[in-house]
The first five atom37 places (N, CA, C, CB, O) and aatype in JSON, in Angstrom:
{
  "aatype": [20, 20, 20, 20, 20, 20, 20, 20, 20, 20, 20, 20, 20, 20, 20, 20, 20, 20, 20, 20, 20, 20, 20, 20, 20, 20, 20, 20, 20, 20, 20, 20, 20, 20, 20, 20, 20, 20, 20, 20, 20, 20, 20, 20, 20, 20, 20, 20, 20, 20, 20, 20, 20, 20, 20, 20, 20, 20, 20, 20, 20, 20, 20, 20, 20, 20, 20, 20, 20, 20, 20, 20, 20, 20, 20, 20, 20, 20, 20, 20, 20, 20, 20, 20, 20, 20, 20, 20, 20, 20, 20, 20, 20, 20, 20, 20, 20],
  "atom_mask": [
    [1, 1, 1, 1, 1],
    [1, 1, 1, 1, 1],
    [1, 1, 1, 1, 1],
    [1, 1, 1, 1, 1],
    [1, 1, 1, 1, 1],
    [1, 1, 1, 1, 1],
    [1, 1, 1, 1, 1],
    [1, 1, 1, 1, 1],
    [1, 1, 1, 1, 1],
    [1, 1, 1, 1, 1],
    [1, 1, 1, 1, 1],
    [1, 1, 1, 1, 1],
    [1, 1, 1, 1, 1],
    [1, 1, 1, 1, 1],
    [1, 1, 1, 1, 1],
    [1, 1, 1, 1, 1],
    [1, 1, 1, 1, 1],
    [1, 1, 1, 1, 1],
    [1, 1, 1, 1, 1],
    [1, 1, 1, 1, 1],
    [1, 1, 1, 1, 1],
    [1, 1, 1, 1, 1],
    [1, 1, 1, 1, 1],
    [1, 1, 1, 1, 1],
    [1, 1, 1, 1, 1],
    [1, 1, 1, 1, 1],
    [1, 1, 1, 1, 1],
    [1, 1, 1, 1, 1],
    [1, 1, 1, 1, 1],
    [1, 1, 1, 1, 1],
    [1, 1, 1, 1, 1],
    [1, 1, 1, 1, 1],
    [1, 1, 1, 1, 1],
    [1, 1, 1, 1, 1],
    [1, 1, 1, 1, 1],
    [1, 1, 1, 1, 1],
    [1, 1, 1, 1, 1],
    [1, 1, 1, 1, 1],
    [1, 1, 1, 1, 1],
    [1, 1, 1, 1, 1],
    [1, 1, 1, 1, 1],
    [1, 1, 1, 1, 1],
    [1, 1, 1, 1, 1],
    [1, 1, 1, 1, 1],
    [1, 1, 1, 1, 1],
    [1, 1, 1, 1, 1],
    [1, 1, 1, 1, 1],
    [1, 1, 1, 1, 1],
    [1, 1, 1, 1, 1],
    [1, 1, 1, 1, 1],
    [1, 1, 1, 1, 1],
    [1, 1, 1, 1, 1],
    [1, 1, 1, 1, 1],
    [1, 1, 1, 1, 1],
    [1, 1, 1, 1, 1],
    [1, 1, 1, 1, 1],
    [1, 1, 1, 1, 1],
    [1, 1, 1, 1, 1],
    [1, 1, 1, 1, 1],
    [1, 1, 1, 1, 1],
    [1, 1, 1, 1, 1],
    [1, 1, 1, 1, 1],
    [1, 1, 1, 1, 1],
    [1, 1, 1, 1, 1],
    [1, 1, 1, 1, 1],
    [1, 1, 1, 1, 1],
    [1, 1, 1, 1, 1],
    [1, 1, 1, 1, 1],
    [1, 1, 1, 1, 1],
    [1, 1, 1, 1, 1],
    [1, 1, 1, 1, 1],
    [1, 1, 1, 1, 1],
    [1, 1, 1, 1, 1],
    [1, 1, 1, 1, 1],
    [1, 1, 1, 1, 1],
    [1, 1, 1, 1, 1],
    [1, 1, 1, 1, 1],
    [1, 1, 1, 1, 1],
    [1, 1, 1, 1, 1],
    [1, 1, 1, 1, 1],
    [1, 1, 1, 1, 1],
    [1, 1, 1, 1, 1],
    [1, 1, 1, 1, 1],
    [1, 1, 1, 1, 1],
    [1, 1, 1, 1, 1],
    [1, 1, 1, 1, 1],
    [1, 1, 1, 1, 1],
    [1, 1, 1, 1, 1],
    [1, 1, 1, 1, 1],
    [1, 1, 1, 1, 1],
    [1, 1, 1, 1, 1],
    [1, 1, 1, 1, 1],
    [1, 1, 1, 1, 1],
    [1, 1, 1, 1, 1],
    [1, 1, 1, 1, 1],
    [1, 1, 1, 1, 1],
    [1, 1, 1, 1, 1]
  ],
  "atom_positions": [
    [[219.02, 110.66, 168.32], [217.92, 111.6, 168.51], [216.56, 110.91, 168.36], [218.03, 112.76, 167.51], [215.7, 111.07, 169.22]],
    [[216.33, 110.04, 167.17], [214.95, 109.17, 166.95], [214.4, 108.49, 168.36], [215.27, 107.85, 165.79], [213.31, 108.53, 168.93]],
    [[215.89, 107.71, 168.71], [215.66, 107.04, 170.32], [214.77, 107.84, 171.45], [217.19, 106.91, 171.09], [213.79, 107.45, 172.07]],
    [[215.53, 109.22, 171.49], [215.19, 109.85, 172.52], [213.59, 110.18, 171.74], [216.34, 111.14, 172.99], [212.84, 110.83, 172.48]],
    [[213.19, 109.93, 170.78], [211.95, 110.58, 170.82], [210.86, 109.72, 171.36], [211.61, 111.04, 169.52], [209.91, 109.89, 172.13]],
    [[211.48, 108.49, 170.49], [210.61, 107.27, 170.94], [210.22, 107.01, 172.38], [211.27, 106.09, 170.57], [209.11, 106.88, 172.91]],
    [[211.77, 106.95, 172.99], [211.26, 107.06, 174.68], [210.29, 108.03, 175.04], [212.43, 107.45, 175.66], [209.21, 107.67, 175.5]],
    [[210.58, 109.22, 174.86], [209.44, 110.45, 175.23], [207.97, 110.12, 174.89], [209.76, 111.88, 174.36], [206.93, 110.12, 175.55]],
    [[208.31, 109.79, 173.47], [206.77, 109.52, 173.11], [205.98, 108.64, 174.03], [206.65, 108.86, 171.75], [204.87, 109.03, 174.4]],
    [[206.5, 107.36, 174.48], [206.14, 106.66, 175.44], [205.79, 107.17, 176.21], [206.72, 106.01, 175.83], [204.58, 107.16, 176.41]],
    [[206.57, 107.84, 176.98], [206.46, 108.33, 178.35], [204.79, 109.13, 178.5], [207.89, 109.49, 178.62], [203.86, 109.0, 179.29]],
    [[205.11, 110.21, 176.97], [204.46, 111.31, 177.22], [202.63, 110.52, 176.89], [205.18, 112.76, 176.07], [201.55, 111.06, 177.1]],
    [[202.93, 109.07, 176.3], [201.79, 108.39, 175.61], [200.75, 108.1, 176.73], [202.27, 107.0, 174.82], [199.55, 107.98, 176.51]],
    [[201.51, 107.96, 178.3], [201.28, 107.06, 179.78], [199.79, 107.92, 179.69], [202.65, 107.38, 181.57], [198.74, 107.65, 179.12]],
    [[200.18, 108.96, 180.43], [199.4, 110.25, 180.62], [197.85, 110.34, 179.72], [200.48, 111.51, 180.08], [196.68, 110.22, 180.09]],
    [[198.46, 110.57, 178.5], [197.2, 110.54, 177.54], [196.26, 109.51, 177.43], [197.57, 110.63, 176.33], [195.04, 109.65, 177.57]],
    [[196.96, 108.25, 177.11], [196.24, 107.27, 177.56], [195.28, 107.14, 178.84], [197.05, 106.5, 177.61], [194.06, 107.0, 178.87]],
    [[195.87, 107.2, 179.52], [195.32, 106.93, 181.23], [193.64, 107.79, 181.44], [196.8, 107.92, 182.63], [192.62, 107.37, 181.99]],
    [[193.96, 109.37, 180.61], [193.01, 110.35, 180.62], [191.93, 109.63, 179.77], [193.54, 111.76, 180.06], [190.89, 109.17, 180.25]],
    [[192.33, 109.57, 178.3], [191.34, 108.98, 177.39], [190.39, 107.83, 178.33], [192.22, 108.24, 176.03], [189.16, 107.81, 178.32]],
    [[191.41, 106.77, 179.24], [190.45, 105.77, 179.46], [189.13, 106.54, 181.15], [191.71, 104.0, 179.87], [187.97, 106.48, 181.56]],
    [[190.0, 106.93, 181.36], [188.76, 107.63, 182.68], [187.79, 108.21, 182.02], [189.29, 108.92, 183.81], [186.61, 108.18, 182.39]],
    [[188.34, 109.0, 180.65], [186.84, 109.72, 179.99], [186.06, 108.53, 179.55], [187.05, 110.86, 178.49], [184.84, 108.53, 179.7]],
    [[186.61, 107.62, 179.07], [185.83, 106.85, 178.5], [184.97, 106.11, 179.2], [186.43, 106.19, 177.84], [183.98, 105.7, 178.59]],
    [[185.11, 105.76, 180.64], [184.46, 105.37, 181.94], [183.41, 105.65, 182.12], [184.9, 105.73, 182.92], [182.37, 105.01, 182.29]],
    [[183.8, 107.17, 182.06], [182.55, 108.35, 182.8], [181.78, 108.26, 181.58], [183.05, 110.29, 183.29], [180.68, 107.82, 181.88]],
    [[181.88, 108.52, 180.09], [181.26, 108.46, 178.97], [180.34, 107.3, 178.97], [182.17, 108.44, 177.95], [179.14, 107.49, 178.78]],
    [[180.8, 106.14, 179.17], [180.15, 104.87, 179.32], [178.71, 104.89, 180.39], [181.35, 103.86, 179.9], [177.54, 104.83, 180.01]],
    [[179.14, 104.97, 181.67], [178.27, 105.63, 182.64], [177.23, 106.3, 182.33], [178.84, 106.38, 183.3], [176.1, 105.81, 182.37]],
    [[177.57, 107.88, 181.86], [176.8, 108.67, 181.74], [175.76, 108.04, 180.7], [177.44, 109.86, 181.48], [174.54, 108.19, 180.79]],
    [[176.58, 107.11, 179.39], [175.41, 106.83, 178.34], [174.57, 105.6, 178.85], [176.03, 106.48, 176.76], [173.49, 105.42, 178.27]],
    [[174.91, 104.76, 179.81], [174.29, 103.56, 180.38], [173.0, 103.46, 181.68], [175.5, 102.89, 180.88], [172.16, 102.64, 182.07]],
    [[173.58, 105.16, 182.09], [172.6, 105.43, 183.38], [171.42, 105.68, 182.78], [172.96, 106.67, 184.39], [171.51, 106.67, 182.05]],
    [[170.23, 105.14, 182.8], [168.83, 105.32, 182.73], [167.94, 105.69, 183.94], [168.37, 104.2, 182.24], [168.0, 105.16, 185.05]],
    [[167.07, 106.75, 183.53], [166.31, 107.54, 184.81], [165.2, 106.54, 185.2], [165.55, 109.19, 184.36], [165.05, 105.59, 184.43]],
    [[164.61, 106.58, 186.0], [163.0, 105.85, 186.1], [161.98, 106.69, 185.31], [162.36, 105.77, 187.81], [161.0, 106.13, 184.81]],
    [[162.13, 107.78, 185.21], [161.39, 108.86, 185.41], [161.97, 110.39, 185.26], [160.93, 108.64, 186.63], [163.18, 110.57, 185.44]],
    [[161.11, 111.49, 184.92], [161.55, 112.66, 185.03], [161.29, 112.75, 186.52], [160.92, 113.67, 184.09], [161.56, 113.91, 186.85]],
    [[160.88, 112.02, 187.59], [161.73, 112.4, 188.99], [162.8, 111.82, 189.43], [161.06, 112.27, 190.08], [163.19, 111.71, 190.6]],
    [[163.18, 111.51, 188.64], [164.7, 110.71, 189.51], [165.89, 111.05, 189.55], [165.1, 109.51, 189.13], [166.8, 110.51, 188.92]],
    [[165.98, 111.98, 190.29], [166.76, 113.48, 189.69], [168.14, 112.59, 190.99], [165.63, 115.89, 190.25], [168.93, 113.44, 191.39]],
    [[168.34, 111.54, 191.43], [169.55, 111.22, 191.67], [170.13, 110.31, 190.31], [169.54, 110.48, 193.07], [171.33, 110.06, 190.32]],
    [[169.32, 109.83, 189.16], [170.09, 109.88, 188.1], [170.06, 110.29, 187.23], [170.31, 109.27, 187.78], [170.43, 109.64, 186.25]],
    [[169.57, 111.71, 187.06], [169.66, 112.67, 186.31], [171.47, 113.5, 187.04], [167.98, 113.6, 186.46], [172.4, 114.18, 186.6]],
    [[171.13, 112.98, 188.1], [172.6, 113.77, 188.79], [173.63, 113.04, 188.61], [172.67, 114.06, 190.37], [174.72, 113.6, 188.49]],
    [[173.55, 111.92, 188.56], [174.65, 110.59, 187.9], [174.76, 110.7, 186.55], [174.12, 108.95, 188.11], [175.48, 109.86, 186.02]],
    [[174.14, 111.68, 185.72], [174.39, 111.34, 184.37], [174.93, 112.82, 184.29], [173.06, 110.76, 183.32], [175.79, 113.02, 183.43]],
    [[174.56, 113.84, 185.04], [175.29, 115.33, 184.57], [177.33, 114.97, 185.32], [174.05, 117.25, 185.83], [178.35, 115.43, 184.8]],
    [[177.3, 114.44, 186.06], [178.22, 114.14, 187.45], [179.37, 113.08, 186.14], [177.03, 112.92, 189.31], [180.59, 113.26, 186.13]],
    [[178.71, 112.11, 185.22], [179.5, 111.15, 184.45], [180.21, 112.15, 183.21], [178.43, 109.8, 183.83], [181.3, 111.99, 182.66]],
    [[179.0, 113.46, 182.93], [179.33, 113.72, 181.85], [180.55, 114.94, 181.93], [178.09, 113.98, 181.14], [181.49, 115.16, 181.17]],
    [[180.1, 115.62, 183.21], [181.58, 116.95, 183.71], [182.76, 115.79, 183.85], [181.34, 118.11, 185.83], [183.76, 115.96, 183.15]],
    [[182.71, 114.82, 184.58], [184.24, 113.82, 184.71], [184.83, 113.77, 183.24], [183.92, 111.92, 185.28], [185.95, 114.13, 182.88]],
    [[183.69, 113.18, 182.39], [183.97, 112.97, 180.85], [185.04, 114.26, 180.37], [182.34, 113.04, 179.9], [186.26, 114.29, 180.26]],
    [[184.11, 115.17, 180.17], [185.0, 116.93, 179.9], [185.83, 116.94, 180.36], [184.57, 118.31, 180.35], [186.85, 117.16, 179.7]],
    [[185.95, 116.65, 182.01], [187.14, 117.49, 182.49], [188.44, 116.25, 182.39], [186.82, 118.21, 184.3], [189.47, 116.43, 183.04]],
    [[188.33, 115.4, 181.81], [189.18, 114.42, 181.54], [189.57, 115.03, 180.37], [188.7, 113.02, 181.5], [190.29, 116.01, 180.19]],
    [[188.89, 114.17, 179.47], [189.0, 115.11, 177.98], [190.08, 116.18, 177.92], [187.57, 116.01, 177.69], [191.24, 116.23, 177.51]],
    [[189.14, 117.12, 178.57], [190.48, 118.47, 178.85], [191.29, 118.75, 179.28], [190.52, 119.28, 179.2], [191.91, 119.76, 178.96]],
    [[191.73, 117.68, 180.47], [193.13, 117.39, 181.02], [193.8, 116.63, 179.22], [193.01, 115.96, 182.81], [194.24, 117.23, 178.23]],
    [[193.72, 115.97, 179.33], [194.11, 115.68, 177.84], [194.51, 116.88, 177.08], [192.95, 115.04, 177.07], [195.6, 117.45, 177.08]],
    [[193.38, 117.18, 176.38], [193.8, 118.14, 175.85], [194.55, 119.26, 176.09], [193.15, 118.37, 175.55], [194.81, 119.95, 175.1]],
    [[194.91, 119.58, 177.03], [195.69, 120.52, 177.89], [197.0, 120.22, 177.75], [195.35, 120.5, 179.3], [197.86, 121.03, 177.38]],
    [[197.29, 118.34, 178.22], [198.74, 118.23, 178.17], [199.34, 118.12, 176.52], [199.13, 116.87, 179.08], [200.52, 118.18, 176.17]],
    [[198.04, 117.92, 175.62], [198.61, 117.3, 174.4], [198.84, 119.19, 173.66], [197.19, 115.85, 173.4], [199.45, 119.37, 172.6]],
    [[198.34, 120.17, 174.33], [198.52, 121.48, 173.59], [200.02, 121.73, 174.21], [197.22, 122.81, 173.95], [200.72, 122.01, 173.23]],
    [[200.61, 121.74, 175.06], [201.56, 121.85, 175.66], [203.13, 121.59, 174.75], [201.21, 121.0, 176.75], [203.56, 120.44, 174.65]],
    [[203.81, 122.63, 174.19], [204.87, 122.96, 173.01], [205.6, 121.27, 173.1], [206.22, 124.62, 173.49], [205.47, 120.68, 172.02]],
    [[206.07, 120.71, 173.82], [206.82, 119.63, 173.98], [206.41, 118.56, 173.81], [207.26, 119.56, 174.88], [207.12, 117.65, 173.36]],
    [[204.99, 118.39, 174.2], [204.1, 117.23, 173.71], [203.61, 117.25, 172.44], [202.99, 117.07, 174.46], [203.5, 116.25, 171.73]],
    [[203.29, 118.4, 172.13], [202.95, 118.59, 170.74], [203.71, 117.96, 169.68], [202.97, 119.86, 170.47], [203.2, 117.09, 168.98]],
    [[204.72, 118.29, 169.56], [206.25, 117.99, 168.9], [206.41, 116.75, 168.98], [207.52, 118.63, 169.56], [207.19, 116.4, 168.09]],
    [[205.97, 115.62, 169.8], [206.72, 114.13, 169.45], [205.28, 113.59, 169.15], [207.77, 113.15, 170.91], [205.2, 112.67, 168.33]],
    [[203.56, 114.33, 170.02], [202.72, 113.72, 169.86], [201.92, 113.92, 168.43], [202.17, 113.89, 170.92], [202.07, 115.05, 167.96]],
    [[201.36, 113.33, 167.92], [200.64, 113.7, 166.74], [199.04, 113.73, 167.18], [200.98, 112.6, 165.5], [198.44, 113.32, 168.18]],
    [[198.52, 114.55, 165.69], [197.16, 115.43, 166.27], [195.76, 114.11, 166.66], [196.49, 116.81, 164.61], [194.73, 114.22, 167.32]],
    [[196.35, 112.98, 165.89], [195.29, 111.89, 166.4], [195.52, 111.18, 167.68], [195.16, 110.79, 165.39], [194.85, 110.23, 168.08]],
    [[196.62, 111.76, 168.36], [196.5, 110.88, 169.95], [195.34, 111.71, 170.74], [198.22, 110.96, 171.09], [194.8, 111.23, 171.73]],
    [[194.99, 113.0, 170.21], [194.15, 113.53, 171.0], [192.54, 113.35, 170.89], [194.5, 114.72, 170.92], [191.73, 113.59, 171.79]],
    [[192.18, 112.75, 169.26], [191.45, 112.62, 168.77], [190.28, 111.84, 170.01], [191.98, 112.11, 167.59], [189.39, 112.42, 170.63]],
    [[190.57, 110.73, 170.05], [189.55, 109.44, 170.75], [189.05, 110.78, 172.31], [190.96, 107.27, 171.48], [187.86, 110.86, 172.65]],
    [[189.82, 111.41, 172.82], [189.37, 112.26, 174.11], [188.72, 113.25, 173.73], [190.39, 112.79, 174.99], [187.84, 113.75, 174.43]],
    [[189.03, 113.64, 172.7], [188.27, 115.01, 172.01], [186.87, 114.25, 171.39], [189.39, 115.9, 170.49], [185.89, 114.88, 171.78]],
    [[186.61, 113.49, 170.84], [185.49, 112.73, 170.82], [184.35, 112.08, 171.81], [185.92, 111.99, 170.36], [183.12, 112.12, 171.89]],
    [[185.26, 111.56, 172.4], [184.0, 110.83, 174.25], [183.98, 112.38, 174.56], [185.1, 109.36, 176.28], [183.37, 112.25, 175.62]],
    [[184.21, 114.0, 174.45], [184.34, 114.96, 175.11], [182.83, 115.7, 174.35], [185.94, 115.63, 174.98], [182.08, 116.5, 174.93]],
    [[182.7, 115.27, 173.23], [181.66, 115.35, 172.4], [180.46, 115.05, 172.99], [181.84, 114.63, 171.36], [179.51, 115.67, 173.48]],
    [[180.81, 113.8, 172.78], [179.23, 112.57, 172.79], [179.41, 113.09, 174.59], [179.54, 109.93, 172.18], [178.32, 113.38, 175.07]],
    [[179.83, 113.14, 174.93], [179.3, 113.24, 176.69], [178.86, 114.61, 176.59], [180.65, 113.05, 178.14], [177.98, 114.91, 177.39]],
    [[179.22, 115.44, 175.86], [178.25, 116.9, 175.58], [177.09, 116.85, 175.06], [178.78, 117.85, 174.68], [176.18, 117.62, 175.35]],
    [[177.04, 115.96, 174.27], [175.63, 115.49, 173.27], [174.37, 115.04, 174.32], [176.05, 113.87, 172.1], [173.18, 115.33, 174.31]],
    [[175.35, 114.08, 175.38], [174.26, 113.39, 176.3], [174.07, 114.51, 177.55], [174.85, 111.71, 176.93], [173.05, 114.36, 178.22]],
    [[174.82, 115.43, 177.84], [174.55, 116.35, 178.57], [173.38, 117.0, 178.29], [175.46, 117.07, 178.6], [172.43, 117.09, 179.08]],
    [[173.42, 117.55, 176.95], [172.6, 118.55, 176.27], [170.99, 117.81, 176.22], [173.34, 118.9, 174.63], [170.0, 118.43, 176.61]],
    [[170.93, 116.62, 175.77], [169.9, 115.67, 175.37], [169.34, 115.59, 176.9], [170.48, 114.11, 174.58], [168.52, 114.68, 177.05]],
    [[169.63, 116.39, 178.13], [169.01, 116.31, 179.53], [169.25, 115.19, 180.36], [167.65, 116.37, 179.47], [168.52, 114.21, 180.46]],
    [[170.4, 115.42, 181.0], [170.94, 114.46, 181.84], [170.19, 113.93, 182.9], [171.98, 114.91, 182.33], [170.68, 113.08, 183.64]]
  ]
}
């Protein structure tokens, strides 16, 4: 039974992982893009555009890690690092993208 969890866990680890790192992409982005100006509203649009990818990653995450079966082999800190970049890319949203 331990076996079979271990495999799962793996499996189910692919997924989470993969999400965490795209948020972390877009997170990166969004915090690296600098405006010229309050007219430069194509990177003001690159930084709102980095920070929804961020979320909606995040929340794919979080979505699969709420899910009864993942729950059960995954523990509450695999979700942690996505639930965090899900933050700070809200922080930099809010702070006027």
């Amino acid at each position: 039974m331990d076996d079979d969890r271990g495999c799962l866990r793996l499996v189910l680890a692919v997924p989470l992982f993969l999400l965490t790192v795209i948020a972390a992409y877009f997170c990166w982005t969004a915090l690296t893009i600098r405006p010229s100006g309050p007219w430069d509203d194509d990177a003001h649009a690159g930084i709102i555009l980095s920070c929804v990818l961020t979320i909606g990653a995040a929340g794919a995450a979080a979505v699969l890690w709420v899910l009864s079966p993942v729950r059960r082999v995954m523990r509450w800190w695999c979700i942690g690092p996505a639930l965090l970049l899900a933050i700070v890319a809200s922080v930099r949203w809010g702070m006027g993208g």
